[in-house]
Structure formats: structure tokens, C-alpha cells
Coordinates of C-alpha atoms (C1' of nucleotides) in Angstrom, one line a residue:
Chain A
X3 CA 0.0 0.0 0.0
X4 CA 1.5 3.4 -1.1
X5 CA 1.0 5.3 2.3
X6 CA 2.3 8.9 1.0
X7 CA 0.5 12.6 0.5
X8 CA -0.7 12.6 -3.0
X9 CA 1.8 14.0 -5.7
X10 CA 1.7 17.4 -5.9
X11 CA 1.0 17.9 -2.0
X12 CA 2.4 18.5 0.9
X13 CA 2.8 17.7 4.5
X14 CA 3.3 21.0 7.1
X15 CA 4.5 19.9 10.3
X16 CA 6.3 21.5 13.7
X17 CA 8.3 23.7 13.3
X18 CA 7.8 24.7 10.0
X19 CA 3.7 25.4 11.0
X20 CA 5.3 28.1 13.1
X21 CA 6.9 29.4 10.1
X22 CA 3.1 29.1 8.3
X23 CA 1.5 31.2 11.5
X24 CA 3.7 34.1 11.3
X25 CA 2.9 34.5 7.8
X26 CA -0.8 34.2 7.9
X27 CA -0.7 36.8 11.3
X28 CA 1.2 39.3 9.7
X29 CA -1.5 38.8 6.5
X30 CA -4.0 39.2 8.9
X31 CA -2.5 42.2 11.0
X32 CA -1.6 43.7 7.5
X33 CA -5.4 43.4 6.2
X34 CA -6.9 44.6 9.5
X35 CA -4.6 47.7 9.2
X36 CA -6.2 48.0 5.4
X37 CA -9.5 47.8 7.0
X38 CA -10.3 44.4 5.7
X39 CA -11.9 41.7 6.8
X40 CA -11.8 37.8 6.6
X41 CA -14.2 35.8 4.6
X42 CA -14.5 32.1 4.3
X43 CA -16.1 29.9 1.1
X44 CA -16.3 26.4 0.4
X45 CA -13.3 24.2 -0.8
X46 CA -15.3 23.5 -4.4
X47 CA -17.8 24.7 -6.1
X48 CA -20.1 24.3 -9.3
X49 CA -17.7 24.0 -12.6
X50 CA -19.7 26.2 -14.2
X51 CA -18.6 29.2 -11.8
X52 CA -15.0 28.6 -12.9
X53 CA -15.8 27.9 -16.7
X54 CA -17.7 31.5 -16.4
X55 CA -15.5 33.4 -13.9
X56 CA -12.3 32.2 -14.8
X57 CA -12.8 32.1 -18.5
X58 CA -13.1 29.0 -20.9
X59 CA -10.3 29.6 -23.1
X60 CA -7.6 29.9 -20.2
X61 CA -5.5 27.1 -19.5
X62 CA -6.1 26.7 -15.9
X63 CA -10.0 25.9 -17.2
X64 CA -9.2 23.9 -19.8
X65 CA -6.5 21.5 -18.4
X66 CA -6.1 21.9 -14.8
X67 CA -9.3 21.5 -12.6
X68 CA -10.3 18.9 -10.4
X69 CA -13.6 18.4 -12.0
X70 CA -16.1 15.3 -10.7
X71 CA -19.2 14.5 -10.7
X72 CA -20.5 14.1 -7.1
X73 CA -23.2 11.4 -5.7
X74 CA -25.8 13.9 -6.7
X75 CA -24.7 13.7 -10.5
X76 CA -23.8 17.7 -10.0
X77 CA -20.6 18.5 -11.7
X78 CA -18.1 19.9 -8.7
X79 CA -14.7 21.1 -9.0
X80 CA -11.6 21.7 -6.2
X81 CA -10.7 25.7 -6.4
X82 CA -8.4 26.6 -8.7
X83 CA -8.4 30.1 -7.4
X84 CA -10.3 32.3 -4.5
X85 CA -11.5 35.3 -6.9
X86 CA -14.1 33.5 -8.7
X87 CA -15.7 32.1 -5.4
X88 CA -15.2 35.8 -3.9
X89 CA -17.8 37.2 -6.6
X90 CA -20.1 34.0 -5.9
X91 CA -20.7 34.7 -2.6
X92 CA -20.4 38.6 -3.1
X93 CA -23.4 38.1 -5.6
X94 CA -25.0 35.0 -3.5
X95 CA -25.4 37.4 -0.5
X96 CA -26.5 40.7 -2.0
X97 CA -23.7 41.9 -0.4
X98 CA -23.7 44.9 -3.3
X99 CA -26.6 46.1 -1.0
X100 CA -24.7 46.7 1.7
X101 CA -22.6 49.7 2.1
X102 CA -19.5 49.6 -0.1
X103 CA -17.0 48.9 -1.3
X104 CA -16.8 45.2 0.2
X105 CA -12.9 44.7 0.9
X106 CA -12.5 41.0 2.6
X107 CA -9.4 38.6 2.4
X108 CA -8.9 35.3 2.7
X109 CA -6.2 32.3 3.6
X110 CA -7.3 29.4 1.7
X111 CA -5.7 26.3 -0.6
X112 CA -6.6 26.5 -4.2
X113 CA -5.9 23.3 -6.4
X114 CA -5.0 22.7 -10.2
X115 CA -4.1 19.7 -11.9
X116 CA -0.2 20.5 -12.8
X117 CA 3.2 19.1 -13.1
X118 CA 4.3 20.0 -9.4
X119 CA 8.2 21.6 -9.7
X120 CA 10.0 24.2 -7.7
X121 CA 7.3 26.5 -6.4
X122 CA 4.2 24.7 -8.1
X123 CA 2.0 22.4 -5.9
X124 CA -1.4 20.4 -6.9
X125 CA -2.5 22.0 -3.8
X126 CA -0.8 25.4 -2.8
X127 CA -2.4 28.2 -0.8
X128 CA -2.8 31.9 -1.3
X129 CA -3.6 35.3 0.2
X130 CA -6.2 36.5 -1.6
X131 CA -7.6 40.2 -1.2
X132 CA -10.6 41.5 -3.1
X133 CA -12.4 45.0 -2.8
X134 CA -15.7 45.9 -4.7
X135 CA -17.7 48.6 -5.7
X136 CA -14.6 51.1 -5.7
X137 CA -13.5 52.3 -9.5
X138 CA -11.5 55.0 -8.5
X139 CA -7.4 54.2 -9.0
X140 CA -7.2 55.0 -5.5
X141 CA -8.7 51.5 -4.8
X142 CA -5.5 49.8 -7.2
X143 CA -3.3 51.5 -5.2
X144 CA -4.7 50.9 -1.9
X145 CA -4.5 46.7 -2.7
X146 CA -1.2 47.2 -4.1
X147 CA -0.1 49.0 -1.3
X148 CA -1.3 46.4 1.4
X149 CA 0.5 43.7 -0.8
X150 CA 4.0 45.6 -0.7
X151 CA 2.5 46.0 3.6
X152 CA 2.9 42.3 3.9
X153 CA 6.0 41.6 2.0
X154 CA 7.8 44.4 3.9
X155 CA 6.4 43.0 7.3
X156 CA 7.5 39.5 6.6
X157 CA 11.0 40.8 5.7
X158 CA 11.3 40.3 1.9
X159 CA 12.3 43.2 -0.3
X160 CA 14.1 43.0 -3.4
X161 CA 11.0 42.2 -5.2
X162 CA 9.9 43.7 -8.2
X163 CA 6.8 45.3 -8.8
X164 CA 5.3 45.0 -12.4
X165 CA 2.6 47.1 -13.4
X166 CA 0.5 47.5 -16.6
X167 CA -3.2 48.2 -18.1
X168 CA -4.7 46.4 -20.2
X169 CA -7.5 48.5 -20.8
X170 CA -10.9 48.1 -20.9
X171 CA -14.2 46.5 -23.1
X172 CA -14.1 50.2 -25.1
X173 CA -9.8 50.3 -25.6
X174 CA -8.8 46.6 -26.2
X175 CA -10.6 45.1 -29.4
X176 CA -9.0 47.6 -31.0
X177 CA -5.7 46.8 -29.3
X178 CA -6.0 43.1 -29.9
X179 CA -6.8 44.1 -33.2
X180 CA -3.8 45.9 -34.1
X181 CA -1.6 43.3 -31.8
X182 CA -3.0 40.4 -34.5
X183 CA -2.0 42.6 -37.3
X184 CA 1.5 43.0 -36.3
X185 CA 2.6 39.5 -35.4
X186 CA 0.7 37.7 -38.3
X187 CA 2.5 39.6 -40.8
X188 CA 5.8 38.2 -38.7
X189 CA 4.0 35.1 -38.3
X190 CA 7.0 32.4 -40.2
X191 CA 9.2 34.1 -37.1
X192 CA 6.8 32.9 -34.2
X193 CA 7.4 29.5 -32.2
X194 CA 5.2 27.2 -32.0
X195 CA 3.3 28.1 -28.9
X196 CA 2.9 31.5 -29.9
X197 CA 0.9 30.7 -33.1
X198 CA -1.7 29.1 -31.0
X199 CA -1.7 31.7 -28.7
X200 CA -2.3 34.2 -31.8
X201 CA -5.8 32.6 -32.6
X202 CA -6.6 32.4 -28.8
X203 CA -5.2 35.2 -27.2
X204 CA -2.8 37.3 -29.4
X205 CA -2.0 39.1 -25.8
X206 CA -0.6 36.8 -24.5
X207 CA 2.1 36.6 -27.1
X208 CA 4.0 39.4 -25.5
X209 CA 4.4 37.0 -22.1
X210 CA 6.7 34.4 -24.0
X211 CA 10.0 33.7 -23.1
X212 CA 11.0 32.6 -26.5
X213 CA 14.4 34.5 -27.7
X214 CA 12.7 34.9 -31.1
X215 CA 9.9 36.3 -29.9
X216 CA 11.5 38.3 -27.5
X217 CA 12.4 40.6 -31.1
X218 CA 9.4 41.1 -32.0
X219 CA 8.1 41.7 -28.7
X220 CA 10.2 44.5 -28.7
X221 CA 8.2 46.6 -32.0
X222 CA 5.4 45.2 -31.5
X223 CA 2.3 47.7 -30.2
X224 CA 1.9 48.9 -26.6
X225 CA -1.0 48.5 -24.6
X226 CA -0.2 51.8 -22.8
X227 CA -0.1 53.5 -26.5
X228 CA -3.6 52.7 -27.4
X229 CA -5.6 53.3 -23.7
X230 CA -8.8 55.3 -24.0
X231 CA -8.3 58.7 -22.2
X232 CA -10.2 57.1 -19.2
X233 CA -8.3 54.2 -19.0
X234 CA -4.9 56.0 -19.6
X235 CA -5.9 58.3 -17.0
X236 CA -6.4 55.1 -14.3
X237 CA -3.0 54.5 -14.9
X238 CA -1.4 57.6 -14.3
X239 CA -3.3 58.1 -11.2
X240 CA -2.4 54.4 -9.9
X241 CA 1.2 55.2 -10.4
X242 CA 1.0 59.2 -9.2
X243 CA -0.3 57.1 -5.9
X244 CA 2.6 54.3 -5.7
X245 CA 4.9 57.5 -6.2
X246 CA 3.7 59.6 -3.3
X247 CA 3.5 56.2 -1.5
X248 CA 7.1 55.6 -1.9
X249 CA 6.3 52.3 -3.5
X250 CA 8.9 51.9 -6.5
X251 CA 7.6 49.5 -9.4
X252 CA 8.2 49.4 -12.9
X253 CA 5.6 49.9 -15.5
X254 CA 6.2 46.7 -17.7
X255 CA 4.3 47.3 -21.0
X256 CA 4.4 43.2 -21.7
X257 CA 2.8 42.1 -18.5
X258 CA -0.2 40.3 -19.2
X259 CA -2.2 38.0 -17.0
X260 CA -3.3 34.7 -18.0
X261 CA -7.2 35.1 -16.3
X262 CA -9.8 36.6 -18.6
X263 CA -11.5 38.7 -16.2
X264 CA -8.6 41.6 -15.8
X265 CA -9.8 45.0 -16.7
X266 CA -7.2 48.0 -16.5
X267 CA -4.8 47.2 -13.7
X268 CA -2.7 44.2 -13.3
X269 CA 0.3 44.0 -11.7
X270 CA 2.9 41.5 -9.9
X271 CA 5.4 41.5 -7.7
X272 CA 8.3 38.9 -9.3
X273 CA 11.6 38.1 -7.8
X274 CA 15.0 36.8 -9.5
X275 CA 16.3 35.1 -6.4
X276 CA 15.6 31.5 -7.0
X277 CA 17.3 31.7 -9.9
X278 CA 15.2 31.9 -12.5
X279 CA 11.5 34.5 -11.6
X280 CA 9.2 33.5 -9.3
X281 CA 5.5 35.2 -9.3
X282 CA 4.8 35.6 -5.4
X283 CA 1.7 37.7 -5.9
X284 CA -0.1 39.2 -8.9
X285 CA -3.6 40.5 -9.5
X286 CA -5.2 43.4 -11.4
X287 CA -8.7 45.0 -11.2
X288 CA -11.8 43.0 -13.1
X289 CA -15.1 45.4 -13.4
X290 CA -16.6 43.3 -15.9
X291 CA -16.6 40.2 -13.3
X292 CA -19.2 40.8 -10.9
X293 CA -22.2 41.6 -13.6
X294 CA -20.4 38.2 -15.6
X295 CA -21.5 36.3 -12.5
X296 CA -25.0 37.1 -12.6
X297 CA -24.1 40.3 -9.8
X298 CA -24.4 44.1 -10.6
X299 CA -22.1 46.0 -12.6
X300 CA -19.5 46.4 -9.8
X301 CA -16.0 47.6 -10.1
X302 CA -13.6 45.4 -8.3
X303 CA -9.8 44.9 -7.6
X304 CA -7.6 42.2 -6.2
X305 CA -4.6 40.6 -5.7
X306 CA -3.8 36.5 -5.1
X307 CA -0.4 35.4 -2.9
X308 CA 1.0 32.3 -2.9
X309 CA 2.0 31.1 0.6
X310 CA 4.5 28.5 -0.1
X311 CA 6.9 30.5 -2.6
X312 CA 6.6 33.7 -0.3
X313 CA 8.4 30.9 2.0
X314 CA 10.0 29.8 -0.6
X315 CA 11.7 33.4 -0.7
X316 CA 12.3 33.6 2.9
X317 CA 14.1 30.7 3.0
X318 CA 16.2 31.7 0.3
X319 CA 16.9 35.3 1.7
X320 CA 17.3 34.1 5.0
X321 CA 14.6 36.7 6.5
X322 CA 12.9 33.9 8.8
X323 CA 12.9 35.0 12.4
X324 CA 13.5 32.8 15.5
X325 CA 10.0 31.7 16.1
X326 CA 10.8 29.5 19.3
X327 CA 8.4 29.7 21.9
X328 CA 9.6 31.6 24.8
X329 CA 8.9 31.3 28.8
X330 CA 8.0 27.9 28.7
X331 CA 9.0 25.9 31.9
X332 CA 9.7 22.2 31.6
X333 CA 8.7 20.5 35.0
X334 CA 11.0 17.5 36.0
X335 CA 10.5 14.9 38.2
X336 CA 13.5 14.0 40.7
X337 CA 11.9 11.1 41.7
X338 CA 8.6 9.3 41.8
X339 CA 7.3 10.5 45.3
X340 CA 6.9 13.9 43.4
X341 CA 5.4 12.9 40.3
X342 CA 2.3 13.9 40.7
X343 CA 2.9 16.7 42.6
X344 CA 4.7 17.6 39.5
X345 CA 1.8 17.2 37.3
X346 CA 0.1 19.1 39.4
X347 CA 1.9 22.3 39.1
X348 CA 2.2 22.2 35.3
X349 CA -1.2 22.2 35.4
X350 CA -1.8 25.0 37.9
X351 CA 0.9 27.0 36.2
X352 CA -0.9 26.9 32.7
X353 CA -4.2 27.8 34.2
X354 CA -2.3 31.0 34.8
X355 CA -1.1 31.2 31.2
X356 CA 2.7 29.7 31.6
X357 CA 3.3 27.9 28.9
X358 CA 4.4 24.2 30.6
X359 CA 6.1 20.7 29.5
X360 CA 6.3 17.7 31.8
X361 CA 7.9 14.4 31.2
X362 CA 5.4 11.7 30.0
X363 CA 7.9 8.8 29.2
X364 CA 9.4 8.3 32.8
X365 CA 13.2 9.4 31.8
X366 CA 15.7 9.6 34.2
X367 CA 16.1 13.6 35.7
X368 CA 19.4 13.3 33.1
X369 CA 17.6 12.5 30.2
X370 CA 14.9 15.2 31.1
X371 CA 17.3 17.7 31.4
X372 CA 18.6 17.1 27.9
X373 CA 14.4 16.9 26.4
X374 CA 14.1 20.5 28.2
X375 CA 17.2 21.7 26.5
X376 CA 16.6 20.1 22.6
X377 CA 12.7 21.4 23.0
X378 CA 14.3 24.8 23.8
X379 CA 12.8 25.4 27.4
X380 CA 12.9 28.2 28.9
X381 CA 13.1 27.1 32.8
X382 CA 13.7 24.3 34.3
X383 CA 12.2 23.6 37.5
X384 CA 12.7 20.2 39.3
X385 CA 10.5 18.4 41.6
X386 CA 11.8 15.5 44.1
X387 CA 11.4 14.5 47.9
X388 CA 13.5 17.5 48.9
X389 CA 11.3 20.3 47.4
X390 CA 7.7 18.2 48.4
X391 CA 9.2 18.8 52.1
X392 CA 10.8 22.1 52.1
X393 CA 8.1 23.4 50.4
X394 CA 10.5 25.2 48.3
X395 CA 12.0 25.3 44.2
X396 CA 14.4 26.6 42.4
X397 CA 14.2 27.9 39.1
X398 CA 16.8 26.7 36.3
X399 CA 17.5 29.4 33.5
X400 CA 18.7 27.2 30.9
X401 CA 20.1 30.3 29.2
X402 CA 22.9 30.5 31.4
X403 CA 22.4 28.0 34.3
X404 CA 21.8 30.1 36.8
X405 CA 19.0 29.4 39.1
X406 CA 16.9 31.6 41.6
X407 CA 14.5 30.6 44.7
X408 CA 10.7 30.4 45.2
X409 CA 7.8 28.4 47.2
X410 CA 6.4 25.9 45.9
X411 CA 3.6 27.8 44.2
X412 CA 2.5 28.5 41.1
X413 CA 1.3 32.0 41.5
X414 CA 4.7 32.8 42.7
X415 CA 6.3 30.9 40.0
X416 CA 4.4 32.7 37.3
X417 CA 5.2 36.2 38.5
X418 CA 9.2 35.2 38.6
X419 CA 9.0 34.0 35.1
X420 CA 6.2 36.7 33.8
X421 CA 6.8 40.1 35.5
X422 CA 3.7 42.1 35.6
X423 CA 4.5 44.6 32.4
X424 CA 4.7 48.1 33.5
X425 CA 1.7 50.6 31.8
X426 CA 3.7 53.4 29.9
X427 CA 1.1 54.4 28.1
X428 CA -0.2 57.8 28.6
X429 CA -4.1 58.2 28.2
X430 CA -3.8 62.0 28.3
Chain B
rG20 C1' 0.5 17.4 -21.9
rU21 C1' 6.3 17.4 -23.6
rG22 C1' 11.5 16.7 -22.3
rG23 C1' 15.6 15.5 -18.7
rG24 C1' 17.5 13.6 -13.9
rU25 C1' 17.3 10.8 -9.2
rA26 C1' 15.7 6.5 -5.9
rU27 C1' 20.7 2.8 -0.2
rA28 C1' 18.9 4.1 7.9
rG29 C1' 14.5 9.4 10.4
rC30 C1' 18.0 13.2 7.4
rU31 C1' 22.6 14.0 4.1
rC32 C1' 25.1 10.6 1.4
rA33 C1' 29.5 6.5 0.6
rG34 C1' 29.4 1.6 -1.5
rU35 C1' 35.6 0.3 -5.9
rU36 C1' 35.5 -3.8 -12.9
rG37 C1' 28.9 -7.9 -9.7
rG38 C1' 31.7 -11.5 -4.4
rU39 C1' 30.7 -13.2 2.3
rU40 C1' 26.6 -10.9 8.2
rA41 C1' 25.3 -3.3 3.5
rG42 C1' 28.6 1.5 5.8
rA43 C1' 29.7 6.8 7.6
rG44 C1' 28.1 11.5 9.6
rC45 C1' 24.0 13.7 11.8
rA46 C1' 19.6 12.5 14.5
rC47 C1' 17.4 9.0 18.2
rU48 C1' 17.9 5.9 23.1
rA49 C1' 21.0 4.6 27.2
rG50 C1' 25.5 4.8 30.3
rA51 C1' 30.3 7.6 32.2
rU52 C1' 28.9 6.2 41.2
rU53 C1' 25.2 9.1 44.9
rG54 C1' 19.2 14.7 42.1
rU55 C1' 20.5 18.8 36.8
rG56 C1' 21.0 20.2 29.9
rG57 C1' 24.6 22.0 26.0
rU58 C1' 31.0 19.7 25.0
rU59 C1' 33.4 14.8 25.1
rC60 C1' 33.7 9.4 25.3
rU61 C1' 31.2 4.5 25.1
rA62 C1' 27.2 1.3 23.8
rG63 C1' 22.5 0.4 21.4
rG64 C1' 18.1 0.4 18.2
rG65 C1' 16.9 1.2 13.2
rG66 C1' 17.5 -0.6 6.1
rU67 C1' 13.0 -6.8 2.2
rC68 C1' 19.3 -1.1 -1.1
rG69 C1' 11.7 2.4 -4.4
rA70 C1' 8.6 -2.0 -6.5
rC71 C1' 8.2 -6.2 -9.9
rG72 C1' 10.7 -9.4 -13.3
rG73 C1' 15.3 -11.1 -15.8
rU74 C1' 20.8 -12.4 -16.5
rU75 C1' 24.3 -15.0 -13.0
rC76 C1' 27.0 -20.0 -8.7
rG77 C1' 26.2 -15.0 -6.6
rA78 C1' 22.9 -8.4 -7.8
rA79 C1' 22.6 -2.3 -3.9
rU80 C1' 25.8 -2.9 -8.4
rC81 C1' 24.1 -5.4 -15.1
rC82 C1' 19.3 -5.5 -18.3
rG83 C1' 13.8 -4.6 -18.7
rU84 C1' 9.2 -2.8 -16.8
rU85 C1' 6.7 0.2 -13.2
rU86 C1' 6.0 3.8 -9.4
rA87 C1' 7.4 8.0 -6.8
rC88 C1' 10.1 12.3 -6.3
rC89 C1' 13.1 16.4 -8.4
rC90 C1' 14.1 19.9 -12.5
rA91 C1' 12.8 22.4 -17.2
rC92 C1' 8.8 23.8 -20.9
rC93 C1' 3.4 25.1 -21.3
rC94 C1' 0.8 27.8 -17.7
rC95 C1' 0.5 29.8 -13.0
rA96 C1' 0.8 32.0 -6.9

RNA sequence: GUGGGUAUAGCUCAGUUGGUUAGAGCACUAGAUUGUGGUUCUAGGGGUCGACGGUUCGAAUCCGUUUACCCACCCCA
């Protein structure tokens, strides 16, 4: 029997989940700071929301779902991504009634049927931040600043920030028009990829990495050079905004997402550092999404973060903080007279929030000593015949081995360990 | 979906042109006199050499098949 996690997936475990908390805090402190606000969705969903909200011709519909059919003969598939289920329940709720504009994040795993390599999972998970019913480029700016919030609180900078328009239903047909113009009259000069990309999506010719195509990338028409005045404006405000904001990005004319649904705005923030680029976050505003749905005509903006290469990243810049727990006392047992006396105190000491370890596999006082140092205690208080009659402790400071005196008593214990913290606040 | 690489202890890996009971380091457990960790020393546990089949007196080693993982492409976070 193959007893492993399926391909593509992966296995978090101590201490690496602390490394997973610390992100997803700082996510959360980050949003809350943004004035957003956590929402939660289902795991799967109809196929026909992703076929309709993600957009039929793009590959992550067309080759990489998790599509069955359940006991019910519905047809279900795993989420490939959050923004599609975001709208759902946006639209599902009426929450367009409420007052706007919406802005909610969430944590969650998305899953896609893909050859799993460095930085690509089956199953990964992502950050995802939406806001609706805002048009204004203010909006753009204020995701793409709380995006650049998190990746400066979790300590990795060097990241690039791409950023690009890709205009809107009244700029682009003619834009996609001219695009098709200029590389089917180069068309002998295009790999092989890229001529099927110039009957599906002639944009997205200008995302290949292709040497050949890179020349012809180079003449071929900008998006920015054929905005309408509204959407060119959107642009120049978004960036006016990352300006005053101090947030440096460059405005990458070939940037082009593969999702349907962007309107105007995309952007990504891209590092070099695993040697070749990595995509830790990208997203873009889509104000044709919500009324695609069934919803409104609501202008909305977002952004998706992947969780595993942001550690990924962090690994590899060696930004990861020492996330060992502190004040934590390991009680040892001299000898069995005061074992459960021993027990005991743990247990009276965490009911007064001290963070406690006892020995639960009858080791010698050595070999607890060396479990309290591996497992990084803090204290080290031991427990025998002498201590039961005396009435007394001491407390072991496995910093530096030094030891200090108290009763046997928890209360006392705790405020050793835990000082009371001084108020320096002023309330004035 | 296409192409390439790798599979030996919990981890990182040795293993000579096929030859006896398959090794190291780290990790783990225990001991080095009487109740105290980190260093050191000693001992111990742990592997159907990814799986199946073949060649051979003999296979971790050679051949075939298969599975898993890794890497690149497509695409994506």
C-alpha cells in the first residue's frame, strides 16, 4: 500500500507550522490595518462558476481543474483560485446592497491539476484580497499597497513590482486588433506556442520567453499607447499614488495575465532570487466580473499570494525570524514521590497562562534535562522528595544555568517567570 | 500534456570492474557512582538497497518494466 500525500502535495509539520503562522498573522494584521476583513467559502464549487469566472479559453480551465461528478450527478470542482468564489458569494449574498465597497481577504488552498516543480503544488495556498464597488485608481493602489504592507512585514524586499493596463471593453478590441496585425504579418518568425496563442489570445504573445519572440516583442504595439483617455488616466493616477507612496515598481508594457476577467490594472510582484522569476503575488482589477457572474455591474480589484513561494523566498533570503516559543517551563520529576505533585503544578501554572512541558515517558532527571534543552525550554524547575518537604523550588534558567529561589507555588512561579508589564502608556 | 534527472537508515550521502553478516556522519535511546541540559567518550536500536521481473554460482551494483520524487517547458501564486 502506497501510504504517502498525494503528488503534488504536501505535509506542514512542527516547526515549520510556526513558520506558516507568522505568515498568515502578519497577513491578517496587515489586512486589518487595510480595514479588511476575513471571509470564508467552500473548498469547491459548481464547474460552471470557474468555466464562467475564470474564462473558458484559459488554461487553468481547460487542463487543470479537479472536476467530478458528485453522488448527486452535479458536476463539482476543487478551487483553482479564490477570486471567482469571492464574486459567488459577493453576488449569493447581495452583499452589493450593503454599504460599499466590500474589501475582505482570505487564507485558503486552491488546487489545479499541474506538473508539481519548484514552487508549483497540486494543492498550494494563497492570500487573496478583493475590494468591490470602488473604480477609483485610489482602490488599485490601496490593494497594491497592502500587498507591498505584507512583503515588507514578513522581511522580503528586493522584489519587483510590475505594473500595466490592459485597458478596458471600449480600448482593447481595437488593441488586440492591431496586436493580431503586427505579429501575423511576422508570423514564419513565431514558435510554436505562440501561433496558437495568436488565434486564442494574441495578448498573450508578448508573455513568451521565447528569444525569437522576444524581437518582436520589442516593435510590436503597446497597450499603454492605445488606452482610451479614461483608462490611460487610471494608470497615471495608480502610479502618481505608488509615487507619493514611496512604492517603487516598474511599469512593464508586456505584462499580461493569463485570467480573462482583468480590466485596466494588473500587476505582480516577481523576484529573481531563485534563480530563475518566481510570481509571489499578482492580481489586477476585473469590473466586468461581478455583472459576468450574474451580480451588478461592480468595479472590483484584487490581488492572489502564494503562501508556499513567499516561504519559498524567505528561505532563500534568509529573513525567517526565530520563532521559538519563549517562557516555557519544563517541570522534571527528581523522583517518583513527586510525580504527581509535579503534574500538578504544570497544570496550575498553565491555568495561569505559563506555557508548561512535563515528562510523559518516565526518563531519568538526566535525560529530562537534555528533552528540556533540545525542546528549547525556557526554565527548568525540578521536583523530588527534597522540594515536596521544604516546600521550596528553584528555578533553572537554561540560558545560562543560573537558578533563583521560590515556594512551591504557582502563582509565585508565574510572576518570577512573567513580570507584571509596567503601563507606559499615557491616556492623556 | 512534452523533455531530462534521481531513488541505499528518520536526514545527508558513501558503497571500488557484480563477491561473504550493507557502511559513515548527523539524529534518536541509554551509560560515564550518589538529584540537573549544551562539550566529550562509550554502547545500542533502526534498512526486504523504491517495487516487480530477468541475467548469474552469486545483484545495492548489469538489463527490462513500473511507481514515486526532483528539474525544465506550457501555464501559473
Amino acid at each position: 500500500m502506497n501510504i504517502q500525500a498525494p503528488k503534488g502535495t504536501k505535509d506542514i509539520l512542527p516547526p515549520q507550522t510556526r513558520l506558516w503562522q507568522y505568515v498568515e498573522k502578519t497577513m491578517r494584521d496587515t489586512a486589518a490595518l487595510y480595514s479588511f476583513e476575513e471571509i470564508r467559502f467552500p473548498a469547491f464549487e459548481h464547474t460552471e462558476l470557474f468555466l464562467r469566472g475564470v474564462g473558458e479559453t484559459t488554461d487553468v480551465v481547460q487542463k487543470e481543474m479537479y472536476t467530478f461528478n458528485d453522488k448527486g450527478g452535479r458536476s463539482i470542482t476543487l478551487r483553482p483560485e479564490g477570486t471567482a468564489s469571492v464574486v459567488r458569494a459577493f453576488v449569493e449574498h447581495n452583499v452589493y446592497a450593503d454599504t460599499l465597497p466590500f474589501k475582505c481577504y482570505y487564507i485558503a488552498p486552491n488546487f489545479r491539476y499541474e506538473r508539481p516543480q519548484h514552487g508549483r503544488l497540486r494543492q498550494h495556498h494563497q492570500f487573496g484580497v478583493e475590494c468591490f464597488g470602488a473604480a477609483l485608481p485610489a482602490a488599485d493602489a490601496e490593494v497594491i499597497a497592502l500587498a507591498h504592507s505584507v512583503l515588507r512585514g514578513i522581511g522580503v524586499e528586493r522584489l519587483t513590482l510590475n505594473i500595466n493596463s490592459v485597458g478596458c471593453p471600449a480600448c482593447r478590441p481595437a488593441y488586440q486588433k492591431e496586436l493580431l496585425q503586427y505579429f501575423t504579418a511576422c508570423k514564419d518568425k513565431l514558435c510554436e506556442t505562440c501561433l496558437t496563442r495568436l488565434e486564442n489570445n494574441p495578448l498573450r504573445i508578448l508573455d513568451c520567453k521565447t528569444p525569437s519572440c522576444g524581437e518582436l516583442k520589442k516593435n510590436a504595439p503597446k497597450s499603454v499607447e492605445h488606452l482610451c483617455t479614461d483608462c490611460s488616466e487610471h494608470l497615471s493616477s495608480v502610479t502618481a499614488s505608488l509615487d507619493e507612496m514611496g512604492i517603487g515598481y516598474t511599469l512593464n508594457t508586456l505584462l499580461v495575465r493569463g485570467l480573462d476577467y482583468y480590466t485596466r490594472t494588473v500587476f505582480e510582484f516577481v523576484t529573481t532570487l531563485e534563480g530563475g522569476e518566481l510570481t509571489v503575488c499578482a492580481g489586477g482589477r476585473y469590473d466586468g466580473l461581478v455583472a459576468v457572474l450574474g451580480g451588478p455591474s461592480t468595479p472590483a480589484v484584487g490581488f492572489g499570494m502564494g503562501i508556499e513561494r513567499l516561504i519559498l523566498l524567505m528561505e532563500a533570503s534568509q529573513t525567517i525570524p526565530d520563532l521559538t516559543p519563549e517562557n516555557t517551563v519544563f517541570v522534571a520529576v527528581a523522583d517518583s514521590t513527586a510525580q504527581h505533585r509535579a503534574h500538578a503544578l504544570a497544570s496550575e501554572l498553565r491555568q495561569l497562562q505559563v506555557s508548561c512541558d512535563i515528562d510523559l515517558c518516565s526518563r531519568s532527571l538526566k535525560a529530562q534535562m537534555r528533552y528540556a534543552d533540545k525542546k528549547k525550554a525556557s526554565y527548568v524547575i525540578v521536583l523530588g522528595q527534597r522540594e515536596l518537604e521544604e516546600n521550596k523550588i528553584k528555578i533553572k534558567f537554561m540560558s545560562d544555568g543560573r537558578t533563583i529561589e521560590s515556594g512551591l507555588d504557582a502563582a509565585e512561579i508565574a510572576t518570577l517567570i512573567n513580570p507584571p508589564k509596567h503601563i507606559e502608556k499615557s491616556y492623556i
